[in-house]
Every structure is written in structure tokens, then in C-alpha cells.
Short mmCIF file of C-alpha atoms and ligand atoms in Angstrom, two decimals:
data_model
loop_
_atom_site.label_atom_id
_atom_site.label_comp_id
_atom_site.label_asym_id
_atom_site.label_seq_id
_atom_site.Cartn_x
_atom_site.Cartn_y
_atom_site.Cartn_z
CA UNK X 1 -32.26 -19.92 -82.00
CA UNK X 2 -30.84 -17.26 -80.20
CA UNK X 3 -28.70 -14.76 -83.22
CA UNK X 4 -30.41 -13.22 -86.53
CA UNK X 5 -27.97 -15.35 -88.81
CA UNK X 6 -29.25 -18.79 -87.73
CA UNK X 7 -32.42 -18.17 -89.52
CA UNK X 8 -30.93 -18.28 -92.37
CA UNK X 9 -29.27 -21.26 -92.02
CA UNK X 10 -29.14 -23.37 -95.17
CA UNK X 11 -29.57 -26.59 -93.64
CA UNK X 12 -32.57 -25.55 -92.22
CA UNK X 13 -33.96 -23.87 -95.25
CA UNK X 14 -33.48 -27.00 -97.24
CA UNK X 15 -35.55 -29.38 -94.34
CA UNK X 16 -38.57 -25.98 -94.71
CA UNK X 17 -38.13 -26.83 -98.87
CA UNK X 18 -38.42 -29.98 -98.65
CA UNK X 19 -41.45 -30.09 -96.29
CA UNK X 20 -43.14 -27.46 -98.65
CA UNK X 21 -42.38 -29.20 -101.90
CA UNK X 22 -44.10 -32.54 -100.01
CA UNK X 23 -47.35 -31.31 -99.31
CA UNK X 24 -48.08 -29.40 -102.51
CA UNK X 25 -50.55 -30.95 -104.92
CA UNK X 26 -51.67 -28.08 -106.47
CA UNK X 27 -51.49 -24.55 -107.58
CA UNK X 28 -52.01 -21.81 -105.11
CA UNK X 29 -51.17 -17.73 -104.71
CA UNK X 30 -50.00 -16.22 -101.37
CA UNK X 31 -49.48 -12.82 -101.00
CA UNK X 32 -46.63 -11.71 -98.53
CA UNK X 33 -48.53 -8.43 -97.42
CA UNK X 34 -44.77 -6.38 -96.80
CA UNK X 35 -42.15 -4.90 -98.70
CA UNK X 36 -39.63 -6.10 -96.46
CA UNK X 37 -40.45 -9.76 -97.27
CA UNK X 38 -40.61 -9.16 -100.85
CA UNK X 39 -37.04 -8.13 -100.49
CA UNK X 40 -35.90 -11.03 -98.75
CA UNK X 41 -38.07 -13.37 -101.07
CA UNK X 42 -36.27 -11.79 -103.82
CA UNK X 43 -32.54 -11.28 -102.77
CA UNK X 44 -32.45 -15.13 -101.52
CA UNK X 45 -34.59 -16.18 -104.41
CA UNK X 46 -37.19 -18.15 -102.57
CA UNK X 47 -39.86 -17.78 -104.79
CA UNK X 48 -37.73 -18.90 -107.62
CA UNK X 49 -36.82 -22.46 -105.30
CA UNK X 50 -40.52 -23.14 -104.66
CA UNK X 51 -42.48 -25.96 -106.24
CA UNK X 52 -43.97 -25.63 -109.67
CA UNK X 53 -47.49 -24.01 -109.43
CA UNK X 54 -46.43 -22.39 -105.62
CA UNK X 55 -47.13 -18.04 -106.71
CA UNK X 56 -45.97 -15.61 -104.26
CA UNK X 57 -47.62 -12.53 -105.41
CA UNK X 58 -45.98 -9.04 -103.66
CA UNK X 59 -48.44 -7.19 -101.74
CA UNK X 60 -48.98 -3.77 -101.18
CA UNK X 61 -46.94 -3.05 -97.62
CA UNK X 62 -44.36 -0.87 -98.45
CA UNK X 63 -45.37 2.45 -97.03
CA UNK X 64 -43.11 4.90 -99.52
CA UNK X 65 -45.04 3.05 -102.08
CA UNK X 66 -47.69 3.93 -101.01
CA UNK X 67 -47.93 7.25 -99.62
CA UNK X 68 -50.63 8.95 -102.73
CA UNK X 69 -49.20 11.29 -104.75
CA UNK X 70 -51.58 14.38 -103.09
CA UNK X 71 -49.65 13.80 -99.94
CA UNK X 72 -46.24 13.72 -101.67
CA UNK X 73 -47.22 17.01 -103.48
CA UNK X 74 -48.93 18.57 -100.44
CA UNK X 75 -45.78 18.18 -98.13
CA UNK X 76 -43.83 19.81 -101.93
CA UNK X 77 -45.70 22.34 -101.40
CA UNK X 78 -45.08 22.90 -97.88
CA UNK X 79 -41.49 22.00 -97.74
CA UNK X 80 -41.38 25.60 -100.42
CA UNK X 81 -42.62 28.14 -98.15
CA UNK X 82 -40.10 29.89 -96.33
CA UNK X 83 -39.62 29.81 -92.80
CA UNK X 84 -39.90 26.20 -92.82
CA UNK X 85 -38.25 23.49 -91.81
CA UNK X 86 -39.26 20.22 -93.46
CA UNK X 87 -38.22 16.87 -91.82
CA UNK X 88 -38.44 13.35 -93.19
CA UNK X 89 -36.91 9.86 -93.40
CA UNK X 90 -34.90 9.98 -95.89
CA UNK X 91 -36.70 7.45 -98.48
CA UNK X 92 -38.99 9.92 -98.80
CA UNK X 93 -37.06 12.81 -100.56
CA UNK X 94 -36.86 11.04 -104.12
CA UNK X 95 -40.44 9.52 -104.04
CA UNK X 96 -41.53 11.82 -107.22
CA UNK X 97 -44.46 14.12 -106.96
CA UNK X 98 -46.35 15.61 -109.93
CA UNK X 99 -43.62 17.40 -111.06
CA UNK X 100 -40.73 17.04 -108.70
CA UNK X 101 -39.21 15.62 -105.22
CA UNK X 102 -38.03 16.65 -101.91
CA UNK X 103 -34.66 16.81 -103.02
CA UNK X 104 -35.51 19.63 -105.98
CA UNK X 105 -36.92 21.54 -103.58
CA UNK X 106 -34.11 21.15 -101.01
CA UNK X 107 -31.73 22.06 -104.21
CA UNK X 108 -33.87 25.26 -104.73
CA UNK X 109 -33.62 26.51 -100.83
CA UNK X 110 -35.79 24.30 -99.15
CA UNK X 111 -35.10 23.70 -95.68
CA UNK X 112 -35.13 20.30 -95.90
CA UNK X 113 -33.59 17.82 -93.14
CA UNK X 114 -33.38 14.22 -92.75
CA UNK X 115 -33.68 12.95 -89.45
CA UNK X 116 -33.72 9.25 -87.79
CA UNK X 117 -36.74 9.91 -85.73
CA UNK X 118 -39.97 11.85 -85.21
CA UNK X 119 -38.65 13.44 -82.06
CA UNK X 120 -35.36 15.03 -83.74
CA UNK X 121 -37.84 16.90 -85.39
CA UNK X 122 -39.80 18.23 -82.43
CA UNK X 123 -36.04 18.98 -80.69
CA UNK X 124 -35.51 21.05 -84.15
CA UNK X 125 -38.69 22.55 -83.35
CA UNK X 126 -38.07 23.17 -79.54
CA UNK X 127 -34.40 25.12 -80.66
CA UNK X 128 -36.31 27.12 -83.60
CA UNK X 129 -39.05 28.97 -81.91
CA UNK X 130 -39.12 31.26 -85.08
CA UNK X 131 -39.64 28.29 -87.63
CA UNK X 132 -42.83 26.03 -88.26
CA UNK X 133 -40.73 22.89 -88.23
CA UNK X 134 -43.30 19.93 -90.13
CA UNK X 135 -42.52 16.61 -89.71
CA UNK X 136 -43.46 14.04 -92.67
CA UNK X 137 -45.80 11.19 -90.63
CA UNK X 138 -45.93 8.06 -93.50
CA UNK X 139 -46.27 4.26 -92.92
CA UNK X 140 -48.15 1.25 -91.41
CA UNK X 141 -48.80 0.64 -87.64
CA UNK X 142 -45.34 0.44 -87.21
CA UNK X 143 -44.26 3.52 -87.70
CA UNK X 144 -47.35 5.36 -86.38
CA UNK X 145 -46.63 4.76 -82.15
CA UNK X 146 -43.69 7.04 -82.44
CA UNK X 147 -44.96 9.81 -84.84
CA UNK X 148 -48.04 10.06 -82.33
CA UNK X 149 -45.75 9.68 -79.50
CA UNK X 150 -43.78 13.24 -81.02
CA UNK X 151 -47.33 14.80 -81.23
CA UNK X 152 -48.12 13.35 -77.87
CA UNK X 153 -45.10 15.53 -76.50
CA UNK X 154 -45.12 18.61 -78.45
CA UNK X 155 -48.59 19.15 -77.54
CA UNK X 156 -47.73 18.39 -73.95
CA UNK X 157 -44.58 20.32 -74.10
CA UNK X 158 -46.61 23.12 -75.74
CA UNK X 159 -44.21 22.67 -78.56
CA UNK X 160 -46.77 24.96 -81.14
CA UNK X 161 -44.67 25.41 -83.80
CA UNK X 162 -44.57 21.64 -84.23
CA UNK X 163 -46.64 20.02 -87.01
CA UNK X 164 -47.24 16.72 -88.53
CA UNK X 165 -48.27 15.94 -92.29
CA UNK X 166 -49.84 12.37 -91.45
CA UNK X 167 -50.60 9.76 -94.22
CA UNK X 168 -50.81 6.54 -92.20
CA UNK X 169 -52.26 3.45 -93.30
CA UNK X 170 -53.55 0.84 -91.97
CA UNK X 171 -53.36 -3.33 -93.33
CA UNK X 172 -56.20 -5.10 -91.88
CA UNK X 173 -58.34 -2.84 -94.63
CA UNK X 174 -55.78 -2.94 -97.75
CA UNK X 175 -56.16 -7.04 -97.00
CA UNK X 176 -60.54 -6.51 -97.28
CA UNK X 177 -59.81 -4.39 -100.63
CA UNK X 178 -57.76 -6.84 -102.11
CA UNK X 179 -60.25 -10.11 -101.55
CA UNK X 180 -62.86 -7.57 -102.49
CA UNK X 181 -61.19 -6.79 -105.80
CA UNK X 182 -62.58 -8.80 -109.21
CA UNK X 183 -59.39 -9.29 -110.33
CA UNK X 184 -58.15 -11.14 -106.77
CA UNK X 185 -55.98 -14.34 -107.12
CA UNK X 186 -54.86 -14.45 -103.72
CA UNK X 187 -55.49 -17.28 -101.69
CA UNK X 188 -53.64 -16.88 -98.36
CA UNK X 189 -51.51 -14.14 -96.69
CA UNK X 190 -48.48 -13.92 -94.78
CA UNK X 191 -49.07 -11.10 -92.77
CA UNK X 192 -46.31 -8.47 -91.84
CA UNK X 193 -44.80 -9.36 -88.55
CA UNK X 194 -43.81 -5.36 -87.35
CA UNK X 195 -47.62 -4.71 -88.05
CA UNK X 196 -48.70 -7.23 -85.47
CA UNK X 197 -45.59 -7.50 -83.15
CA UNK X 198 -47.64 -3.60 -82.43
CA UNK X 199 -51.59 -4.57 -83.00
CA UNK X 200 -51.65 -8.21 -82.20
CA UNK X 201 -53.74 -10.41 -84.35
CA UNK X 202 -57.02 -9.72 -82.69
CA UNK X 203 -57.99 -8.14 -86.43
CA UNK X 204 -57.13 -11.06 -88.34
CA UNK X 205 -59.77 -13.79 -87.55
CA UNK X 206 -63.01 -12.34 -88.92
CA UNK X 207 -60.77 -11.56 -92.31
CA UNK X 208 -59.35 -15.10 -92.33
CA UNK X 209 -62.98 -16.77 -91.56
CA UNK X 210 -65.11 -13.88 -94.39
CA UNK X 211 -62.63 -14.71 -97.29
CA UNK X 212 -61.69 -18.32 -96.19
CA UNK X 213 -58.24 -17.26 -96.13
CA UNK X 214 -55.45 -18.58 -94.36
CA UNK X 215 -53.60 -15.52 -92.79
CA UNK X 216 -50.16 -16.68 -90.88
CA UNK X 217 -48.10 -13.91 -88.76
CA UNK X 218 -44.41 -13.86 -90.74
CA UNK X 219 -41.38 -12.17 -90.05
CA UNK X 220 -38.50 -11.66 -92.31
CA UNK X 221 -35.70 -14.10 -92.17
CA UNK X 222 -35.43 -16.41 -95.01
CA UNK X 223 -36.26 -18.99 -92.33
CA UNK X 224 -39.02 -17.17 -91.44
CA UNK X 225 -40.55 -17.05 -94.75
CA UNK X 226 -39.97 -20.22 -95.71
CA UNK X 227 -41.64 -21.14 -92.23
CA UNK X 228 -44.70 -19.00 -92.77
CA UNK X 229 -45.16 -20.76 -96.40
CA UNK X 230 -44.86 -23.86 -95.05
CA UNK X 231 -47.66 -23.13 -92.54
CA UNK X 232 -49.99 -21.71 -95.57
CA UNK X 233 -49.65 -24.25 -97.73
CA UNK X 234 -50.30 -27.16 -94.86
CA UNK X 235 -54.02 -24.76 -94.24
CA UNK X 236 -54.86 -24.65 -97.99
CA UNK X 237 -54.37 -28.33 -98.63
CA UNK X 238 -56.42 -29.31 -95.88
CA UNK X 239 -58.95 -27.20 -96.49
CA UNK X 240 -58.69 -24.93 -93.15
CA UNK X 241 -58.26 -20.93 -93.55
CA UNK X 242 -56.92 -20.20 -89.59
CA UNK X 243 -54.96 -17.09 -88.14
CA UNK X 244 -51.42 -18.84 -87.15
CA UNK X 245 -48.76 -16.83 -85.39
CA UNK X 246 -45.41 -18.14 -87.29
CA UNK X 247 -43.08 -15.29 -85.47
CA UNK X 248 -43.47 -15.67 -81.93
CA UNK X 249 -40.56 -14.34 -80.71
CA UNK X 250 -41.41 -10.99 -81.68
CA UNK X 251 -45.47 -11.09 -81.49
CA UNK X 252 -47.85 -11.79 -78.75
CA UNK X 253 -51.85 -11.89 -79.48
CA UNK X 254 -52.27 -8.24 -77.65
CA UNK X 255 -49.49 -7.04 -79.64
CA UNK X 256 -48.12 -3.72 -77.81
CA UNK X 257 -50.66 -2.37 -75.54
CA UNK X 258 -48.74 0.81 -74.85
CA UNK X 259 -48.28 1.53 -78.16
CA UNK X 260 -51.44 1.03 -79.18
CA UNK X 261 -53.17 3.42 -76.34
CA UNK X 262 -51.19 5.96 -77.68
CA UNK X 263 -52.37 5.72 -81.08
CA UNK X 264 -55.78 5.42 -80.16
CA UNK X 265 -55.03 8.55 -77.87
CA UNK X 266 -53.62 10.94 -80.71
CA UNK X 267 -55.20 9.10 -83.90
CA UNK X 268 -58.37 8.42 -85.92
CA UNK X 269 -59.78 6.20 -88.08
CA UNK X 270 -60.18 7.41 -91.75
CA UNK X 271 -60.37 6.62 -95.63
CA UNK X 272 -56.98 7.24 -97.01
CA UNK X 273 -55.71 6.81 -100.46
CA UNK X 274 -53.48 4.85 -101.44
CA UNK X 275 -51.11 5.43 -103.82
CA UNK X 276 -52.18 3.57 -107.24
CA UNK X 277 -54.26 1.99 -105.48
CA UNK X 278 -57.27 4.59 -104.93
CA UNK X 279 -59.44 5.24 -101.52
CA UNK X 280 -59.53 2.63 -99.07
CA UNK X 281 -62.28 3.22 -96.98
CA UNK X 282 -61.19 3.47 -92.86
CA UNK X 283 -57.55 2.57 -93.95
CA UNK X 284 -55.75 5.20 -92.67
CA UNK X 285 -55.28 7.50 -89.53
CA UNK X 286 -55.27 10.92 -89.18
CA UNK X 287 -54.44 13.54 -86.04
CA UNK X 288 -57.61 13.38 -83.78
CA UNK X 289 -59.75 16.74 -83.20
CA UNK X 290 -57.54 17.41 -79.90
CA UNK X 291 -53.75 17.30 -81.71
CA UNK X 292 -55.37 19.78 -84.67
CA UNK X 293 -53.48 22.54 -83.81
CA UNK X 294 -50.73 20.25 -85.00
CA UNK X 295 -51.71 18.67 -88.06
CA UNK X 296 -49.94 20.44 -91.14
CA UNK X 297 -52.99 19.75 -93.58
CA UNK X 298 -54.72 22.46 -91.40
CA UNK X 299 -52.29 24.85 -90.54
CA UNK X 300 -50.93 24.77 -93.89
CA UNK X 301 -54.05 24.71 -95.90
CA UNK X 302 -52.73 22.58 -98.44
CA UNK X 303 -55.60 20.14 -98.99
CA UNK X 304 -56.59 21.52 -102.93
CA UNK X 305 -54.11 20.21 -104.81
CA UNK X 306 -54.21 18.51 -108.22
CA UNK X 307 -51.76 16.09 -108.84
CA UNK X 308 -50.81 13.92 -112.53
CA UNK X 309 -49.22 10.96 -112.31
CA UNK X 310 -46.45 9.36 -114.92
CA UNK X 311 -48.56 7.52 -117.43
CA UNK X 312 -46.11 4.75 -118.11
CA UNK X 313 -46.20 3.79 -114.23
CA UNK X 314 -48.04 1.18 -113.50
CA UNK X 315 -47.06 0.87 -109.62
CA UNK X 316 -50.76 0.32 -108.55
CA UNK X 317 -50.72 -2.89 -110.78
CA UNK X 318 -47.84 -3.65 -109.08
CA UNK X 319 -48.70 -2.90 -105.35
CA UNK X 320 -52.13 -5.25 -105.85
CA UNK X 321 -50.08 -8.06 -106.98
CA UNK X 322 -51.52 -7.52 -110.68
CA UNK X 323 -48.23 -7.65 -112.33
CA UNK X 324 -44.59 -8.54 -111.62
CA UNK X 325 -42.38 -5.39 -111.98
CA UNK X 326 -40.46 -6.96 -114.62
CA UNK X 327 -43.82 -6.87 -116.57
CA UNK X 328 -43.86 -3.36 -116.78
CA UNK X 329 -42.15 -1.38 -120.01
CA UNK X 330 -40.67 0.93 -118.24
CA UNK X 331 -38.78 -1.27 -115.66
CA UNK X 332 -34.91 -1.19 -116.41
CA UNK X 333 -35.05 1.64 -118.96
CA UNK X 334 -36.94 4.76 -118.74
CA UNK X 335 -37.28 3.88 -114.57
CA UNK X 336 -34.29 2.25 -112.50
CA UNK X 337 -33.34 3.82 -109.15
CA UNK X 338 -31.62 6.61 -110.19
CA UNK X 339 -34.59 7.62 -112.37
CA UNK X 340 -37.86 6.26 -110.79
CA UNK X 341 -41.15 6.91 -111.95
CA UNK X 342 -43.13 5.75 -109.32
CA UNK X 343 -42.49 4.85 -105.57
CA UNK X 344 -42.00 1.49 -106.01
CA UNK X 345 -38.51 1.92 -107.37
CA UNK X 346 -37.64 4.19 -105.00
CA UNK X 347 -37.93 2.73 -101.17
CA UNK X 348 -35.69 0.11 -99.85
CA UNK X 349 -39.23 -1.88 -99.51
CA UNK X 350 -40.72 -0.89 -102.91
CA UNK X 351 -41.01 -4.55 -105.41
CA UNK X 352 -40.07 -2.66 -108.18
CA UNK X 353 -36.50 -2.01 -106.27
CA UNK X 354 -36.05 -5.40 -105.22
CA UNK X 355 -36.21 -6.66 -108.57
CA UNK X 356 -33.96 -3.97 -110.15
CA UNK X 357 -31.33 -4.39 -107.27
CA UNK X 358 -31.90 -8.58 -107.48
CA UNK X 359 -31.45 -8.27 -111.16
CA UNK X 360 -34.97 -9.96 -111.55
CA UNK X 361 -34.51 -8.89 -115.43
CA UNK X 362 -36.40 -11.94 -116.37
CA UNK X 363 -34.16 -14.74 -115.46
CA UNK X 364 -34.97 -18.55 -115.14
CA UNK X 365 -35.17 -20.34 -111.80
CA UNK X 366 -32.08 -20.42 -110.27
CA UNK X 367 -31.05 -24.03 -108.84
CA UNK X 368 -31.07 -24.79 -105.29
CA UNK X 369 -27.37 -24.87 -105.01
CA UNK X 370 -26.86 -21.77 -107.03
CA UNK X 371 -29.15 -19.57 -104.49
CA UNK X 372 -27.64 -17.77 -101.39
CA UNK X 373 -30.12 -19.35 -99.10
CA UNK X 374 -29.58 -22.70 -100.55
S1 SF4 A 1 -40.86 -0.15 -112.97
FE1 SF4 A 1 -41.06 2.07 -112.55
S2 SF4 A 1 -42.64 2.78 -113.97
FE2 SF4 A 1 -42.83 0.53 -113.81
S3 SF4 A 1 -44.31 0.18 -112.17
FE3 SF4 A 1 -42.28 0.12 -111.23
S4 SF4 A 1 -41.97 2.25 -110.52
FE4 SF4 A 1 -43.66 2.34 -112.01
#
């Protein structure tokens, strides 16, 4: 298949259903480890068209979601002082803080830009001499080759008035945490394609072989989902717990070695936070000791803040696959996307989102016919 729309060809999805509704002979949970699958398991329905007994619990890869709420108020904080010049994706200005967003502060003088790419910041930087121009570093091992490529250049450009805040994360230790947890149900994953079409799958076998999980490489087509399921379910029933790669056109067992040199260049291992989710020990990165001069957490001195988070949220539940979102009170009423509580209703990834946007407001199973990727 050579064009994105044949893989979600309904012909084919029906021969994948099929297949999957054939070998299942009893209950079992996968977790899809992204928010970008969630969303296509939940616009085409495909969770609602598998077999009786088949759970597809949503995992915690959406990296708005996230992002802990001492970062989001540390780059509030920042984004407040004058003479700066804040940059982010754009997601990230109505994540909520303790007490308020990127977009309050942008409404109360804030310099604060949206830009496409970590190195529209560092031009902003390069025609600003007299502004510290910050750059807002968030996500999984996707996003991280070209934040550290921007710090790569600015320190080689000598581009000082050029700073990252850096919250990356990492999956191969948000997968450990969840098996670890007491509360775990999850008994396979289909790991996030982007993550691997960078790292390769070298960090997946020891996981797959400690927990006895199967782990299959995904990517995000309704064909590609219903592909990746169909590749879990035929491990679990026989008994195996293998890595499979299920998205070959887009991942190779090295992954990217480029990329990867320069993150191990600019970046370090180290426990992060995660949002709802609490400390996950060597799950993040952070600017190595020779791009300090560049790191806003330093320069800044912004690394005593007290945060409180909206009681009623209960995004954490939701990001380990606890709870549906539908399951929580405030979904629909108090918190919708024009007034989210937590991340998870805010990024085009976040579960919460999908099944506002979806109108997952508790409905049945749909029929086959009746879904779009039926
Ligand atoms: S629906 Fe809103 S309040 Fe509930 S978990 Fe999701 S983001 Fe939090």
C-alpha cells in the first residue's frame, strides 16, 4: 500500500475483524501506549467493534498530558518576567497550571509566541539579542531530536540568550511503572510507532520477556491498529509474550541513529514526574552538564515552586488506564474543552478529548455497519 487512505480501507478492516474475533477465547486488556492511537481507536470506534471480553485500556503517551503541573507552573512563571520571550507549541498554552495558563499570561503582557518548531525559536532568539527568548521542550522521544538539535545549534552558534525549559519523557520506563503498579490489568502493549520509528526496539525485549508481555510496534491507521491487535491477541492465546514490529514501513530495529546520537549528545537520563502520575524513576531527560548555560530551570531559578492541582481531576486515573474518561464526574460538565481541568482534555492526544470530541458520553456499541471504519 502505497497512500495513507488505503489503510483505512474498510474491506480490509473487516478481513483484520474477522481474524481477531476468530482467535479470541478469552478476556484480555491491551494498552495502546499513545494518545494518537487512542484517538483513532476512538473516532473510528474500534474498540467498540471488538469481540466481547477484548479491553483496550488508553495509556499514558500523550505528552501535554503529561507534562507535571511544576513544569507547567515553572514555565508560568517564566513566561511573566519581562524581557522575555516565551515560545511553545501551541497545545501547550491552555494546559492549566495551579492557577492559570499560558494564554492568561499572554492576555496580561506576556510575550508569548507560538511557533511550529524549536528552531523558530532560536531564529527569534538570534534577531532579539536584548531578549532571553525560552523555548518550552515537552514530549516523548519524538519530539526530543529536534529540541536538542535547537540546543545543539544555539550553543554552537553561541546563541546565549537561548534557553530551553525541558520536561521530556521517556516510554520504555512509564511501560516498567505500569506492570509494576498493584492495580495493573494490562496484559500486552501496542507500543507507539513515532517512539520507535526514532529508538528502535532494542528496549523492548527485556520488558516483554520480565512482565511476559507481548509488546507489538503500532502505528496509527485504523489498519494499523487493527493489525497490531490482531498480532497481540495471536501472542496471548498461544501463550508467547514477543517484541513484533507491526509498522515496518516507518520503523527499523536501530530506529534513527542520527537522531539518537544527538540526544545522547545534548541529553541525560533522569527521574521525571509525570503528571498524575508521580516520579518515574530515569523516565525523563534533561539538558546535559555541557548545554547548562541553556537550560531555563537554571538560568531562571524557578525550581521552588508549589503547585495544587483541581481536586475533581482525576487525569492520573485516567493516564494509567484506571478509569475511562467518561467515568469521571467532571467529564462533560464542569470540564469539556473549552473549560478543562486537567491536560487530558486539552491536547489533540489527551483520552479525555477524544472522548468529548467522539461523543463517548456513554453510548452502546455501535454496529459494524454504523462505524466509519466499517
Ligand atoms: S474529564 Fe476533565 S476533570 Fe475528568 S479526568 Fe479528564 S481532564 Fe480531568
Amino acid at each position: 500500500m502505497k497512500y495513507l487512505e488505503e489503510f483505512q480501507n474498510p474491506e480490509l478492516a473487516r478481513g483484520l475483524l474477522e481474524d481477531i474475533r476468530a482467535q479470541v477465547t478469552r478476556p484480555w486488556a491491551l494498552m495502546e501506549v499513545c494518545g494518537g492511537q487512542t484517538h483513532t481507536i476512538i473516532r473510528h470506534g474500534i474498540d467498540q467493534l471488538l469481540p466481547e471480553g477484548l479491553e483496550l485500556i488508553h495509556g499514558p503517551g500523550c505528552p501535554v498530558c503529561v507534562t507535571p503541573l511544576e513544569m507547567i507552573d515553572r514555565a508560568l512563571e517564566i513566561a511573566s518576567r519581562p524581557g522575555v520571550v516565551f515560545c511553545s507549541f501551541g497545545d501547550m498554552l491552555r494546559v492549566p497550571g495551579s492557577d492559570r495558563d499560558l494564554f492568561r499570561v499572554r492576555g496580561e503582557g506576556g510575550d508569548v509566541r507560538v511557533v511550529y518548531s524549536p528552531l523558530d525559536a532560536l531564529r527569534i532568539a538570534r534577531e532579539n539579542p536584548d531578549k532571553e527568548v525560552v523555548f518550552f521542550g515537552i514530549g516523548f522521544e519524538t519530539t526530543a531530536p529536534p529540541n536538542a538539535m535547537a540546543v545543539y545549534q544555539a550553543q554552537k552558534q553561541r546563541v546565549r540568550n537561548f534557553s530551553m525549559l525541558v520536561s521530556h519523557v521517556r516510554v520504555p520506563p512509564a511501560i516498567e511503572a505500569i506492570m509494576e503498579s498493584p492495580d495493573c490489568r494490562v496484559q500486552a502493549f501496542l507500543a507507539a510507532g513515532h517512539v520507535c520509528s526514532v529508538m528502535g526496539t532494542e528496549e523492548y525485549p527485556v520488558l516483554a520477556d520480565r512482565y511476559r508481555v507481548p509488546i507489538v510496534v503500532t502505528g496509527f491507521e485504523p489498519l494499523d491498529i487493527l493489525e497490531g491487535i490482531r498480532r497481540t491477541v495471536r501472542q496471548l492465546e498461544r501463550g508467547e509474550h514477543r517484541v513484533e514490529n507491526a509498522y515496518p514501513r516507518a520503523v527499523r530495529p536501530e530506529g534513527n541513529p542520527a537522531a539518537r546520537d544527538m540526544l545522547e549528545d545534548v541529553f541525560e537520563v533522569t527521574d521525571r514526574a509525570w503528571r498524575g502520575i508521580g516520579v518515574i524513576p530515569r523516565s525523563g531527560w534533561r539538558l546535559s552538564e555541557r548545554y547548562r548555560d541553556h537550560d531555563a530551570e537554571y538560568r531562571f531559578d524557578v525550581r521552588g515552586i508549589t503547585t495544587r492541582e483541581p481536586a475533581q481531576c482525576r487525569s492520573g486515573e485516567v493516564l494509567q488506564g484506571l478509569i475511562k474518561p467518561n467515568q469521571c464526574e467532571a467529564f462533560g460538565t464542569t470540564c469539556t474543552p473549552r473549560t478543562p481541568l486537567g491536560a487530558t482534555m486539552v491536547s489533540s492526544e489527551g483520552a479525555c478529548a477524544a472522548y468529548y470530541l467522539y461523543r463517548r458520553l456513554g453510548t452502546p456499541a455501535v454496529p459494524l455497519e454504523a462505524s466509519p471504519v466499517a
